[in-house]
Amino acid sequence: MKTLVVAHVYYPQLWPELAACVRNIDGERDLVITYGDEAAVQGARRDFPEARFLKCENRGYDIWPFLAALKSADLSRYGVVVKLHTKRDIDDAVRFEFNHAVYNGAAWRNFLLGFVRTPEAWRKTRRLLAKSGVGMVAERHVVMRRRDVPVSRTKESFDAAAEFLGLDPKTVRRSGQYVAGTMFAAKSAALRPLLGKELTAEMFEIPAGHMTETFAHVMERALGLSVTAAGLRIVAFNGSLRLRRAWYRLSKLIRI
């Protein structure tokens, strides 16, 4: 399977870390680097002169650039799509905790890149994707279910994504999943239900902050739900989601 790697570069200081992850993706691959500011990709042009560089309007954070890259590619040529981007640190003063993990500082980015952080990790990711029924692979700490997320506006974004894709709301409420932070490897077939919808830059707001729900957040959920619409599932790169959730329920009982 040929791999399409889409890397969005917004924070140039984080590019060397992302470049190392791209190099771990062996085998036949094409690289598309999306950006809004030419200065942000000077390092990327030196490291991967063979890549295709796609300038995108700064809308929808990393979501619209990714979708624009897919819309401009012939997905029939690829078995796997990898989505990466330069994810900034979370302020150390903010303690963001979920799924029994603390996500502040660089921790969230480290979780997100886990599936491709080393050559061995990438080989494991490829083995998981080769399995029947698997549509997407991501680090277990960032795979979220609708019924597990604590914030009501996030649930509303799930429901809006389900409506956009024409999925049964009851199914989504019971088993809908997405990858928070949107770094993953997916079979191209798992993304086709979403790419079959009309999507334009104008549908995405220009970012005004990171704590408000936007159409980009709806599409973040829709990327996960597209896997469901394709009849496939998201699997954790490094551990059982079922086991993690069982431990979460048990820990709540112990605290009681």
mmCIF file of C-alpha atoms in Angstrom:
data_model
loop_
_atom_site.group_PDB
_atom_site.id
_atom_site.type_symbol
_atom_site.label_atom_id
_atom_site.label_comp_id
_atom_site.label_asym_id
_atom_site.label_seq_id
_atom_site.Cartn_x
_atom_site.Cartn_y
_atom_site.Cartn_z
ATOM 1 C CA MET A 1 0.000 0.000 0.000
ATOM 2 C CA LYS A 2 1.341 3.420 -0.937
ATOM 3 C CA THR A 3 1.057 6.001 1.839
ATOM 4 C CA LEU A 4 -0.003 9.641 1.553
ATOM 5 C CA VAL A 5 1.415 11.768 4.373
ATOM 6 C CA VAL A 6 -0.190 15.170 4.952
ATOM 7 C CA ALA A 7 1.713 17.428 7.362
ATOM 8 C CA HIS A 8 0.434 20.890 8.278
ATOM 9 C CA VAL A 9 3.132 23.331 9.434
ATOM 10 C CA TYR A 10 1.969 26.313 11.468
ATOM 11 C CA TYR A 11 4.620 26.444 14.214
ATOM 12 C CA PRO A 12 8.012 26.244 12.430
ATOM 13 C CA GLN A 13 9.912 25.637 15.683
ATOM 14 C CA LEU A 14 8.159 22.262 15.934
ATOM 15 C CA TRP A 15 8.996 21.182 12.395
ATOM 16 C CA PRO A 16 12.182 19.180 13.257
ATOM 17 C CA GLU A 17 10.117 16.908 15.525
ATOM 18 C CA LEU A 18 7.541 16.383 12.801
ATOM 19 C CA ALA A 19 10.221 15.800 10.166
ATOM 20 C CA ALA A 20 11.701 12.997 12.277
ATOM 21 C CA CYS A 21 8.281 11.332 12.404
ATOM 22 C CA VAL A 22 7.846 11.642 8.641
ATOM 23 C CA ARG A 23 11.204 9.904 8.134
ATOM 24 C CA ASN A 24 9.956 6.963 10.182
ATOM 25 C CA ILE A 25 7.287 6.270 7.567
ATOM 26 C CA ASP A 26 9.146 3.864 5.337
ATOM 27 C CA GLY A 27 8.038 2.297 2.111
ATOM 28 C CA GLU A 28 6.553 4.045 -0.885
ATOM 29 C CA ARG A 29 5.009 7.361 0.158
ATOM 30 C CA ASP A 30 4.108 10.819 -1.074
ATOM 31 C CA LEU A 31 4.340 13.848 1.192
ATOM 32 C CA VAL A 32 2.091 16.898 1.042
ATOM 33 C CA ILE A 33 3.020 19.813 3.299
ATOM 34 C CA THR A 34 0.325 22.413 3.869
ATOM 35 C CA TYR A 35 1.008 25.880 5.222
ATOM 36 C CA GLY A 36 -0.294 29.418 5.450
ATOM 37 C CA ASP A 37 2.960 31.350 5.859
ATOM 38 C CA GLU A 38 5.923 30.739 3.570
ATOM 39 C CA ALA A 39 8.356 31.467 6.411
ATOM 40 C CA ALA A 40 6.951 28.491 8.358
ATOM 41 C CA VAL A 41 8.059 25.946 5.748
ATOM 42 C CA GLN A 42 11.600 27.027 4.947
ATOM 43 C CA GLY A 43 12.956 24.105 6.983
ATOM 44 C CA ALA A 44 10.484 21.700 5.407
ATOM 45 C CA ARG A 45 11.551 22.739 1.903
ATOM 46 C CA ARG A 46 15.175 22.000 2.794
ATOM 47 C CA ASP A 47 14.354 18.627 4.400
ATOM 48 C CA PHE A 48 11.881 17.344 1.805
ATOM 49 C CA PRO A 49 12.387 19.163 -1.498
ATOM 50 C CA GLU A 50 10.466 16.397 -3.254
ATOM 51 C CA ALA A 51 7.290 17.107 -1.260
ATOM 52 C CA ARG A 52 4.300 18.881 -2.717
ATOM 53 C CA PHE A 53 3.706 22.179 -0.912
ATOM 54 C CA LEU A 54 0.130 23.399 -0.734
ATOM 55 C CA LYS A 55 -0.596 26.892 0.546
ATOM 56 C CA CYS A 56 -3.956 27.139 2.322
ATOM 57 C CA GLU A 57 -5.871 30.016 3.795
ATOM 58 C CA ASN A 58 -5.634 29.992 7.594
ATOM 59 C CA ARG A 59 -9.068 28.560 8.234
ATOM 60 C CA GLY A 60 -10.152 25.642 10.370
ATOM 61 C CA TYR A 61 -6.810 25.190 12.161
ATOM 62 C CA ASP A 62 -5.212 22.032 10.670
ATOM 63 C CA ILE A 63 -8.547 20.538 9.537
ATOM 64 C CA TRP A 64 -9.256 22.512 6.382
ATOM 65 C CA PRO A 65 -5.637 22.223 5.106
ATOM 66 C CA PHE A 66 -5.861 18.443 5.530
ATOM 67 C CA LEU A 67 -9.166 18.221 3.687
ATOM 68 C CA ALA A 68 -7.866 20.552 0.959
ATOM 69 C CA ALA A 69 -4.831 18.295 0.502
ATOM 70 C CA LEU A 70 -7.046 15.215 0.207
ATOM 71 C CA LYS A 71 -9.363 16.942 -2.242
ATOM 72 C CA SER A 72 -6.359 17.778 -4.432
ATOM 73 C CA ALA A 73 -5.001 14.218 -4.381
ATOM 74 C CA ASP A 74 -6.068 11.063 -6.180
ATOM 75 C CA LEU A 75 -6.876 8.858 -3.196
ATOM 76 C CA SER A 76 -7.265 5.806 -5.413
ATOM 77 C CA ARG A 77 -3.454 5.739 -5.549
ATOM 78 C CA TYR A 78 -3.104 5.333 -1.775
ATOM 79 C CA GLY A 79 -3.999 2.629 0.694
ATOM 80 C CA VAL A 80 -3.110 4.665 3.782
ATOM 81 C CA VAL A 81 -3.329 8.343 4.744
ATOM 82 C CA VAL A 82 -1.317 9.803 7.631
ATOM 83 C CA LYS A 83 -2.315 13.133 9.177
ATOM 84 C CA LEU A 84 0.283 15.126 11.134
ATOM 85 C CA HIS A 85 0.630 18.732 12.237
ATOM 86 C CA THR A 86 2.742 20.970 14.461
ATOM 87 C CA LYS A 87 0.753 20.828 17.708
ATOM 88 C CA ARG A 88 1.768 23.537 20.155
ATOM 89 C CA ASP A 89 2.367 22.934 23.863
ATOM 90 C CA ILE A 90 -0.513 23.369 26.280
ATOM 91 C CA ASP A 91 0.232 26.083 28.840
ATOM 92 C CA ASP A 92 1.733 24.490 31.955
ATOM 93 C CA ALA A 93 -0.611 26.626 34.030
ATOM 94 C CA VAL A 94 -3.564 24.754 32.509
ATOM 95 C CA ARG A 95 -4.125 21.274 33.917
ATOM 96 C CA PHE A 96 -6.059 19.306 31.343
ATOM 97 C CA GLU A 97 -6.771 15.769 32.552
ATOM 98 C CA PHE A 98 -8.801 13.064 30.828
ATOM 99 C CA ASN A 99 -8.613 9.295 30.339
ATOM 100 C CA HIS A 100 -6.359 9.094 33.406
ATOM 101 C CA ALA A 101 -3.646 11.156 31.746
ATOM 102 C CA VAL A 102 -2.417 14.739 32.113
ATOM 103 C CA TYR A 103 -2.221 16.563 28.793
ATOM 104 C CA ASN A 104 -0.435 19.820 29.654
ATOM 105 C CA GLY A 105 2.900 20.977 28.253
ATOM 106 C CA ALA A 106 4.125 18.808 25.382
ATOM 107 C CA ALA A 107 2.307 15.706 26.694
ATOM 108 C CA TRP A 108 -0.677 15.946 24.326
ATOM 109 C CA ARG A 109 1.588 16.260 21.293
ATOM 110 C CA ASN A 110 3.692 13.346 22.518
ATOM 111 C CA PHE A 111 0.545 11.223 22.843
ATOM 112 C CA LEU A 112 -0.621 12.241 19.385
ATOM 113 C CA LEU A 113 2.665 11.373 17.688
ATOM 114 C CA GLY A 114 3.055 8.048 19.474
ATOM 115 C CA PHE A 115 1.905 5.959 16.516
ATOM 116 C CA VAL A 116 4.733 7.265 14.336
ATOM 117 C CA ARG A 117 7.355 8.409 16.857
ATOM 118 C CA THR A 118 9.767 5.578 15.993
ATOM 119 C CA PRO A 119 10.245 3.222 13.027
ATOM 120 C CA GLU A 120 9.036 0.375 15.262
ATOM 121 C CA ALA A 121 5.896 2.315 16.169
ATOM 122 C CA TRP A 122 5.131 2.909 12.503
ATOM 123 C CA ARG A 123 5.576 -0.769 11.670
ATOM 124 C CA LYS A 124 3.112 -1.640 14.420
ATOM 125 C CA THR A 125 0.676 0.943 13.059
ATOM 126 C CA ARG A 126 0.907 -0.623 9.606
ATOM 127 C CA ARG A 127 0.264 -4.091 11.029
ATOM 128 C CA LEU A 128 -2.856 -2.824 12.794
ATOM 129 C CA LEU A 129 -4.141 -1.115 9.653
ATOM 130 C CA ALA A 130 -3.630 -4.297 7.672
ATOM 131 C CA LYS A 131 -6.261 -6.034 9.786
ATOM 132 C CA SER A 132 -9.746 -6.489 8.417
ATOM 133 C CA GLY A 133 -12.267 -4.051 9.861
ATOM 134 C CA VAL A 134 -9.678 -1.538 11.078
ATOM 135 C CA GLY A 135 -10.048 1.899 9.509
ATOM 136 C CA MET A 136 -7.968 4.217 11.688
ATOM 137 C CA VAL A 137 -5.129 3.923 14.212
ATOM 138 C CA ALA A 138 -4.223 6.509 16.853
ATOM 139 C CA GLU A 139 -2.652 6.680 20.298
ATOM 140 C CA ARG A 140 -5.066 5.357 22.931
ATOM 141 C CA HIS A 141 -5.020 8.480 25.125
ATOM 142 C CA VAL A 142 -6.553 10.608 22.365
ATOM 143 C CA VAL A 143 -9.257 8.248 21.061
ATOM 144 C CA MET A 144 -12.482 9.604 22.561
ATOM 145 C CA ARG A 145 -16.039 8.286 22.549
ATOM 146 C CA ARG A 146 -19.002 10.627 22.489
ATOM 147 C CA ARG A 147 -20.477 9.123 25.628
ATOM 148 C CA ASP A 148 -17.174 9.583 27.519
ATOM 149 C CA VAL A 149 -16.510 13.260 26.785
ATOM 150 C CA PRO A 150 -17.510 15.492 29.705
ATOM 151 C CA VAL A 151 -18.233 18.732 27.824
ATOM 152 C CA SER A 152 -21.720 19.234 26.399
ATOM 153 C CA ARG A 153 -20.543 21.396 23.486
ATOM 154 C CA THR A 154 -18.269 18.550 22.378
ATOM 155 C CA LYS A 155 -21.250 16.204 22.346
ATOM 156 C CA GLU A 156 -23.123 18.779 20.252
ATOM 157 C CA SER A 157 -20.256 18.810 17.747
ATOM 158 C CA PHE A 158 -20.491 15.004 17.592
ATOM 159 C CA ASP A 159 -24.195 15.249 16.807
ATOM 160 C CA ALA A 160 -23.605 17.909 14.151
ATOM 161 C CA ALA A 161 -20.936 15.702 12.554
ATOM 162 C CA ALA A 162 -23.321 12.744 12.553
ATOM 163 C CA GLU A 163 -25.977 14.856 10.837
ATOM 164 C CA PHE A 164 -23.430 16.066 8.262
ATOM 165 C CA LEU A 165 -22.558 12.460 7.404
ATOM 166 C CA GLY A 166 -26.143 11.212 7.566
ATOM 167 C CA LEU A 167 -25.443 8.759 10.385
ATOM 168 C CA ASP A 168 -28.011 7.433 12.829
ATOM 169 C CA PRO A 169 -27.742 9.688 15.938
ATOM 170 C CA LYS A 170 -28.454 6.748 18.239
ATOM 171 C CA THR A 171 -25.535 4.786 16.835
ATOM 172 C CA VAL A 172 -23.222 7.766 17.265
ATOM 173 C CA ARG A 173 -24.348 8.363 20.842
ATOM 174 C CA ARG A 174 -23.677 4.735 21.670
ATOM 175 C CA SER A 175 -20.409 4.100 19.871
ATOM 176 C CA GLY A 176 -19.221 7.237 18.042
ATOM 177 C CA GLN A 177 -15.473 7.903 18.308
ATOM 178 C CA TYR A 178 -12.957 10.470 17.133
ATOM 179 C CA VAL A 179 -9.274 11.286 17.568
ATOM 180 C CA ALA A 180 -8.858 14.419 19.683
ATOM 181 C CA GLY A 181 -6.047 16.469 18.171
ATOM 182 C CA THR A 182 -6.427 14.703 14.787
ATOM 183 C CA MET A 183 -3.158 12.891 14.249
ATOM 184 C CA PHE A 184 -3.677 9.398 12.928
ATOM 185 C CA ALA A 185 -3.109 6.835 10.216
ATOM 186 C CA ALA A 186 -6.181 5.711 8.294
ATOM 187 C CA LYS A 187 -7.138 3.577 5.359
ATOM 188 C CA SER A 188 -8.106 5.865 2.516
ATOM 189 C CA ALA A 189 -11.432 4.000 2.323
ATOM 190 C CA ALA A 190 -12.225 5.157 5.869
ATOM 191 C CA LEU A 191 -12.128 8.814 4.788
ATOM 192 C CA ARG A 192 -14.193 8.537 1.614
ATOM 193 C CA PRO A 193 -17.615 9.031 3.298
ATOM 194 C CA LEU A 194 -16.484 12.477 4.492
ATOM 195 C CA LEU A 195 -14.690 13.391 1.283
ATOM 196 C CA GLY A 196 -17.852 12.623 -0.636
ATOM 197 C CA LYS A 197 -19.440 15.673 0.985
ATOM 198 C CA GLU A 198 -19.084 19.213 -0.315
ATOM 199 C CA LEU A 199 -16.423 21.025 1.688
ATOM 200 C CA THR A 200 -15.006 24.483 0.935
ATOM 201 C CA ALA A 201 -12.665 26.888 2.719
ATOM 202 C CA GLU A 202 -15.522 29.319 3.283
ATOM 203 C CA MET A 203 -17.271 26.784 5.539
ATOM 204 C CA PHE A 204 -14.432 27.103 8.064
ATOM 205 C CA GLU A 205 -13.971 30.053 10.387
ATOM 206 C CA ILE A 206 -10.685 31.909 10.729
ATOM 207 C CA PRO A 207 -9.365 30.754 14.140
ATOM 208 C CA ALA A 208 -9.983 33.169 16.983
ATOM 209 C CA GLY A 209 -8.842 30.917 19.832
ATOM 210 C CA HIS A 210 -8.616 27.283 20.864
ATOM 211 C CA MET A 211 -11.442 26.986 23.359
ATOM 212 C CA THR A 212 -14.491 27.680 21.204
ATOM 213 C CA GLU A 213 -16.402 25.156 19.128
ATOM 214 C CA THR A 214 -16.241 25.828 15.396
ATOM 215 C CA PHE A 215 -17.027 23.993 12.176
ATOM 216 C CA ALA A 216 -13.449 22.688 12.321
ATOM 217 C CA HIS A 217 -14.315 20.941 15.593
ATOM 218 C CA VAL A 218 -17.380 19.409 13.956
ATOM 219 C CA MET A 219 -15.168 18.121 11.135
ATOM 220 C CA GLU A 220 -12.655 16.795 13.676
ATOM 221 C CA ARG A 221 -15.456 14.554 14.982
ATOM 222 C CA ALA A 222 -16.560 13.829 11.410
ATOM 223 C CA LEU A 223 -13.120 12.425 10.561
ATOM 224 C CA GLY A 224 -13.676 9.803 13.244
ATOM 225 C CA LEU A 225 -17.293 9.200 12.313
ATOM 226 C CA SER A 226 -16.289 8.763 8.669
ATOM 227 C CA VAL A 227 -14.596 5.552 9.803
ATOM 228 C CA THR A 228 -17.921 4.374 11.237
ATOM 229 C CA ALA A 229 -19.743 5.383 8.047
ATOM 230 C CA ALA A 230 -17.279 3.242 6.078
ATOM 231 C CA GLY A 231 -18.157 0.210 8.211
ATOM 232 C CA LEU A 232 -14.748 0.226 9.909
ATOM 233 C CA ARG A 233 -13.461 1.034 13.407
ATOM 234 C CA ILE A 234 -10.779 3.055 15.191
ATOM 235 C CA VAL A 235 -8.232 1.038 17.150
ATOM 236 C CA ALA A 236 -5.737 2.125 19.805
ATOM 237 C CA PHE A 237 -2.082 2.010 18.823
ATOM 238 C CA ASN A 238 -0.825 1.004 22.262
ATOM 239 C CA GLY A 239 -3.422 -0.709 24.381
ATOM 240 C CA SER A 240 -6.983 -1.864 24.620
ATOM 241 C CA LEU A 241 -9.598 0.877 24.676
ATOM 242 C CA ARG A 242 -11.955 -1.607 26.280
ATOM 243 C CA LEU A 243 -9.472 -2.303 29.082
ATOM 244 C CA ARG A 244 -8.835 1.390 29.628
ATOM 245 C CA ARG A 245 -12.514 2.155 29.961
ATOM 246 C CA ALA A 246 -13.041 -0.785 32.308
ATOM 247 C CA TRP A 247 -10.277 0.620 34.524
ATOM 248 C CA TYR A 248 -11.865 4.075 34.372
ATOM 249 C CA ARG A 249 -15.215 2.705 35.572
ATOM 250 C CA LEU A 250 -13.521 0.658 38.304
ATOM 251 C CA SER A 251 -11.509 3.636 39.546
ATOM 252 C CA LYS A 252 -14.716 5.664 39.908
ATOM 253 C CA LEU A 253 -16.229 2.917 42.030
ATOM 254 C CA ILE A 254 -13.104 2.753 44.202
ATOM 255 C CA ARG A 255 -13.206 6.506 44.822
ATOM 256 C CA ILE A 256 -16.838 6.176 45.914
#
